[in-house]
GROMACS .gro file of C-alpha atoms in nm:
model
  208
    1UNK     CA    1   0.000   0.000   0.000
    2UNK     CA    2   0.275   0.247   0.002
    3UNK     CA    3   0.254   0.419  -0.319
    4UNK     CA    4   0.475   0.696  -0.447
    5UNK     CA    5   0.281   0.964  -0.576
    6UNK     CA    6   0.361   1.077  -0.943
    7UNK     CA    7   0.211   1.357  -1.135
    8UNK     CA    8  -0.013   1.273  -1.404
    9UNK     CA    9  -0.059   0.916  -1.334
   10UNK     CA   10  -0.347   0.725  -1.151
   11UNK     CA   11  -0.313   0.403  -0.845
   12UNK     CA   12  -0.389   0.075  -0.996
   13UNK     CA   13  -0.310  -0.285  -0.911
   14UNK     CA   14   0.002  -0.435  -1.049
   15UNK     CA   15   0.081  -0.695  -1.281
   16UNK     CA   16   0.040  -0.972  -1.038
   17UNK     CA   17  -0.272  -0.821  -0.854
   18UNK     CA   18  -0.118  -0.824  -0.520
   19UNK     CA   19  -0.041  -0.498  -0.476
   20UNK     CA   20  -0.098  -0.113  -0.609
   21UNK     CA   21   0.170   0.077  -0.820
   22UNK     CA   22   0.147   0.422  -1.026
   23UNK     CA   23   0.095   0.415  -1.410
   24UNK     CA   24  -0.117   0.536  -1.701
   25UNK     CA   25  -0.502   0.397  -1.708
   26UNK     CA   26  -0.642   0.288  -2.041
   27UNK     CA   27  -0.874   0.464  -2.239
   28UNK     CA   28  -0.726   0.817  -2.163
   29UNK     CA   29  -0.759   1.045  -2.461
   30UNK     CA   30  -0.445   1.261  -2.500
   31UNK     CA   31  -0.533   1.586  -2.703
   32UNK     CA   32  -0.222   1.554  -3.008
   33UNK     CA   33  -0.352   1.877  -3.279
   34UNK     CA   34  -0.631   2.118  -3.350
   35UNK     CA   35  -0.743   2.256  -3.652
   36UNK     CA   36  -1.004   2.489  -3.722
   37UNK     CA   37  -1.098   2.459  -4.090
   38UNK     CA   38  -1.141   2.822  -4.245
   39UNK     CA   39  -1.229   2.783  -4.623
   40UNK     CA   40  -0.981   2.514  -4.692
   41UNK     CA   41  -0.984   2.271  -4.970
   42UNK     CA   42  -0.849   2.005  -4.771
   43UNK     CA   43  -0.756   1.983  -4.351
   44UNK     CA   44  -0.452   1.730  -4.347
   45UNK     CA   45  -0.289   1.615  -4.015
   46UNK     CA   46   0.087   1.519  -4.121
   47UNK     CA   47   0.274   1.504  -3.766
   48UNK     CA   48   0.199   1.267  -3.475
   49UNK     CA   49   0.094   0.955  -3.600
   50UNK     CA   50   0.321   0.718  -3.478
   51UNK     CA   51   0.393   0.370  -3.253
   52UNK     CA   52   0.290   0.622  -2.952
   53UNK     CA   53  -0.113   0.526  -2.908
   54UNK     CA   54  -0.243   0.207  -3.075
   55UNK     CA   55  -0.536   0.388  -3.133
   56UNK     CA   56  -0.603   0.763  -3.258
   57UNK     CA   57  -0.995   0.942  -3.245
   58UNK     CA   58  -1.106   1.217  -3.480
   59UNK     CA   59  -1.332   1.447  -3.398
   60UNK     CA   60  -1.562   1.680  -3.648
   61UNK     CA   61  -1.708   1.956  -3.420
   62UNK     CA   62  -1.949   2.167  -3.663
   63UNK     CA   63  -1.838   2.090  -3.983
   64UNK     CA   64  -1.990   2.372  -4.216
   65UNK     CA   65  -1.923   2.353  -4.613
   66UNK     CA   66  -1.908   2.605  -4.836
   67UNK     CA   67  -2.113   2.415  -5.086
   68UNK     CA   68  -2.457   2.244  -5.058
   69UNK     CA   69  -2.538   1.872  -5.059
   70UNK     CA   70  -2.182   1.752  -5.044
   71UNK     CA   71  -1.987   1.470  -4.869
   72UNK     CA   72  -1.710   1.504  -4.623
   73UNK     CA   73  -1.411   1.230  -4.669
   74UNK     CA   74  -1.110   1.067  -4.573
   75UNK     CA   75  -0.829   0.911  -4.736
   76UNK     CA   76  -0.497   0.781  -4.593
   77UNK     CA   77  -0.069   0.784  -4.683
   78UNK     CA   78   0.248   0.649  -4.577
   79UNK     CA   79   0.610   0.808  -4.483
   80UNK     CA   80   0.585   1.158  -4.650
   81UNK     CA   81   0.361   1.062  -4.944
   82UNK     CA   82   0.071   1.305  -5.010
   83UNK     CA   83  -0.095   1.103  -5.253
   84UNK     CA   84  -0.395   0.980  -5.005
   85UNK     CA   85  -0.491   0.653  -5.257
   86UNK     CA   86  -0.401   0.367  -5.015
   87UNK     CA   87  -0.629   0.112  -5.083
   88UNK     CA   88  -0.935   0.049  -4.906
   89UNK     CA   89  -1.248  -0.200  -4.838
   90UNK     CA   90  -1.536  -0.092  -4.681
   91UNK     CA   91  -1.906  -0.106  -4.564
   92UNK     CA   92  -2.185   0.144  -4.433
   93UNK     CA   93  -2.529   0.204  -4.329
   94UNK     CA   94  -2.775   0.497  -4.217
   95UNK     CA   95  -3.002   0.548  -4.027
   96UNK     CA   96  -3.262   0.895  -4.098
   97UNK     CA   97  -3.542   1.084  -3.971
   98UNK     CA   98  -3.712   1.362  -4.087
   99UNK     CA   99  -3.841   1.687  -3.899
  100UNK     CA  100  -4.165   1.561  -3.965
  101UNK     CA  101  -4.172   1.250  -3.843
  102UNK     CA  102  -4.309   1.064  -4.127
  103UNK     CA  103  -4.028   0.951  -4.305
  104UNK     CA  104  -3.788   0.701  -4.147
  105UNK     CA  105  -3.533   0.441  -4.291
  106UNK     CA  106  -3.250   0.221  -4.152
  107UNK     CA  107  -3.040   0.084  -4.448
  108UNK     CA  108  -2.715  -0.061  -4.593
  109UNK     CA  109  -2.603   0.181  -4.892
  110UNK     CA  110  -2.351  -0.009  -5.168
  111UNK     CA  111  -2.295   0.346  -5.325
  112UNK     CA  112  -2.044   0.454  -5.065
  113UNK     CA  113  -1.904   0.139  -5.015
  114UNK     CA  114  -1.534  -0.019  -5.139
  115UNK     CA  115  -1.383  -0.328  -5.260
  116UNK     CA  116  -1.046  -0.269  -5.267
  117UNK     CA  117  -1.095   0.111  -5.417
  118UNK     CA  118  -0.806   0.384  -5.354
  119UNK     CA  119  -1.052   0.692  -5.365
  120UNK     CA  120  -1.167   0.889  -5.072
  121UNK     CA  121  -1.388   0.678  -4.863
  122UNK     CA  122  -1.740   0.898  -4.796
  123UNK     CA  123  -1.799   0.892  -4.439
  124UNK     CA  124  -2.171   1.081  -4.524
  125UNK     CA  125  -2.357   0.784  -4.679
  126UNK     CA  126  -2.634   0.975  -4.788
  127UNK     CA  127  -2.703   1.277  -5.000
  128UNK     CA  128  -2.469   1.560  -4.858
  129UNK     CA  129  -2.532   1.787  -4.576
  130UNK     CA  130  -2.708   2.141  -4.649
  131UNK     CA  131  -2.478   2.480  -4.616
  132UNK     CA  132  -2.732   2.646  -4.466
  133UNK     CA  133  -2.588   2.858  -4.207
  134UNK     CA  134  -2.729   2.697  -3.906
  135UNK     CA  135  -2.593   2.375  -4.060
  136UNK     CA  136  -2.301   2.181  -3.948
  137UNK     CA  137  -2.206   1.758  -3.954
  138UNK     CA  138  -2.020   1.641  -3.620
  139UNK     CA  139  -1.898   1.281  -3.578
  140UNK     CA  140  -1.553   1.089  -3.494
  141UNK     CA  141  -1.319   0.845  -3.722
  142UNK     CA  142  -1.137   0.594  -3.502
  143UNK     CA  143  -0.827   0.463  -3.666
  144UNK     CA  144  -0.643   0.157  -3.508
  145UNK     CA  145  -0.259   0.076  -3.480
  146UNK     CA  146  -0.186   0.291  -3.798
  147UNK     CA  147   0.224   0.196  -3.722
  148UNK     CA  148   0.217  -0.155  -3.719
  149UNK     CA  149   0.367  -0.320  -3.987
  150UNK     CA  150   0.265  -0.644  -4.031
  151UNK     CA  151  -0.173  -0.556  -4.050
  152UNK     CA  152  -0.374  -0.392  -4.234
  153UNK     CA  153  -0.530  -0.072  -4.063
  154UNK     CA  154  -0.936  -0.123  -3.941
  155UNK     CA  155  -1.124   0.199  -3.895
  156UNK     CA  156  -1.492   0.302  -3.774
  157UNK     CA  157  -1.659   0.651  -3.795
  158UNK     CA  158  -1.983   0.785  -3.731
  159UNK     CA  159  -2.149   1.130  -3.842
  160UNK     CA  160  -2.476   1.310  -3.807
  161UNK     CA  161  -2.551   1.594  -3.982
  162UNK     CA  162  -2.851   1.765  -4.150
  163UNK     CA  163  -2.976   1.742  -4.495
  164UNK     CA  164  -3.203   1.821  -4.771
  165UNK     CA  165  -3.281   2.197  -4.624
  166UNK     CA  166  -3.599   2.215  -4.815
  167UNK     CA  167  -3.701   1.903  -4.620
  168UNK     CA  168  -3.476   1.883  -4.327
  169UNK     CA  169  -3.366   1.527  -4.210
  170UNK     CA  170  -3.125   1.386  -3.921
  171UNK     CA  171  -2.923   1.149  -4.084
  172UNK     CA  172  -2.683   0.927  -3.855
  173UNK     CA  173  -2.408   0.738  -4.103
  174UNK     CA  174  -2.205   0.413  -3.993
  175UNK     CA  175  -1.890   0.371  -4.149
  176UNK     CA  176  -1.598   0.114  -4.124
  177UNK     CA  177  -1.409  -0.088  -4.340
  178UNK     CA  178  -0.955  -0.153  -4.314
  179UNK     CA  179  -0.666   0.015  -4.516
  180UNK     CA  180  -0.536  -0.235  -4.701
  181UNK     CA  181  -0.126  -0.170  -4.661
  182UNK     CA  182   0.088  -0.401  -4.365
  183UNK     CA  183   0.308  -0.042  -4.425
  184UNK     CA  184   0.266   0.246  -4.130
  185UNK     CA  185   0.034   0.520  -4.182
  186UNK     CA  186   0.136   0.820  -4.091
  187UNK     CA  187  -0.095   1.121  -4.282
  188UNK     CA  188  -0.461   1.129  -4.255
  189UNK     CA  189  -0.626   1.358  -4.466
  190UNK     CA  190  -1.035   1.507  -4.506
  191UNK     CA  191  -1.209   1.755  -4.761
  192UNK     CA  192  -1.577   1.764  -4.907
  193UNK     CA  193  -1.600   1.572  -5.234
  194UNK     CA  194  -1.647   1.906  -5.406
  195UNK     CA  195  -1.590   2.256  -5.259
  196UNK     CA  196  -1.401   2.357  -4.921
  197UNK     CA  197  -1.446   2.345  -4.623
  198UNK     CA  198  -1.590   2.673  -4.451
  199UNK     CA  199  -1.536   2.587  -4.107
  200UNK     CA  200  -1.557   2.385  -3.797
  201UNK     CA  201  -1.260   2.223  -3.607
  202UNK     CA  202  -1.097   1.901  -3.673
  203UNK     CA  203  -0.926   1.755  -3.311
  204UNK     CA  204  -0.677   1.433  -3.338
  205UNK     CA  205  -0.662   1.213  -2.987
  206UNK     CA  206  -0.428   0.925  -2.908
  207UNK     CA  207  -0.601   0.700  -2.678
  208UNK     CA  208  -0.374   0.533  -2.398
   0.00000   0.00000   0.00000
């Protein structure tokens, strides 16, 4: 029982669960970069992706784009490359309701799907979110162990937004799929299939 206090670390049993030591806890989420999107084409994170965290969160806080009815994505590189085409396999579904509450649907969508594709994988399967100014998509992309080297790379991300602003809907979109490269990623990258990005912030997390 006599434990040495240390700054930034938590009392937990040790290995052999006969006694308490300091360390880390699981599950923290260590704040790694900010961005705050400000008509940009594309918001790229290029540093801190490494062996350090096994797993990394993104998080979309207000995503507005400049452009109506348009999808935000997310594609993927190695090293220094800034080609974002790794190859990837995926699924999705959605789930929607409408402000009026008579139009409801839960349902796989093969459109925004890939089998072994290189584009950017949608991560709004649905038609796009409106622009309207009171308009804005929030959701999170978990990406696992993007620095090992012998798997490929398994991600999941979920996104609500609002749509069709004639005819407003909630839509809430399930995406997942795996980056098909045993090679470290290091460069994860997000823009609207067409036009930029008007604002909102973009926060990357390494999860202890």
């Amino acid at each position: 029982m006599n434990v040495t206090p240390a700054a930034s670390k938590a009392i937990k049993f040790n290995s052999g669960n006969n006694g308490l030591e300091t360390g880390d806890l699981g599950g923290d989420l260590i704040l790694l970069s900010t961005q705050t999107a400000s008509n940009s084409a594309t918001i790229s994170f290029t540093s801190g992706i490494d062996s350090t965290y096994k797993e990394y969160i993104f998080k979309f806080i207000n995503i507005h784009q400049a452009t109506d009815d348009k999808y935000l994505s997310v594609q993927f590189d190695t090293g220094t490359n800034t080609n974002y085409n790794q190859t990837i396999t995926s699924c999705n579904f959605r789930a929607y309701h409408n402000e009026a509450g008579n139009d409801t649907a839960l349902e796989y969508r093969t459109q925004y799907d890939q089998a072994q594709g290189t584009s950017f994988q949608n991560l709004m399967v649905s038609s796009g979110s409106n622009n309207d100014n009171d308009s804005g998509s929030c959701g999170f992309l978990h990406l696992f162990e993007p620095s090992n080297t012998s798997k490929v790379k398994h991600f999941i991300s979920r996104m609500n937004f609002q749509t069709n602003s004639s005819a407003p809907y909630s839509m809430d979109t399930f995406v997942a799929g795996y980056v098909n490269t045993s090679t470290a990623l290091t460069r994860v990258q997000f823009k609207f299939n067409s036009g930029n990005i008007d604002s909102g912030t973009f926060k990357m997390y390494g999860v202890l």
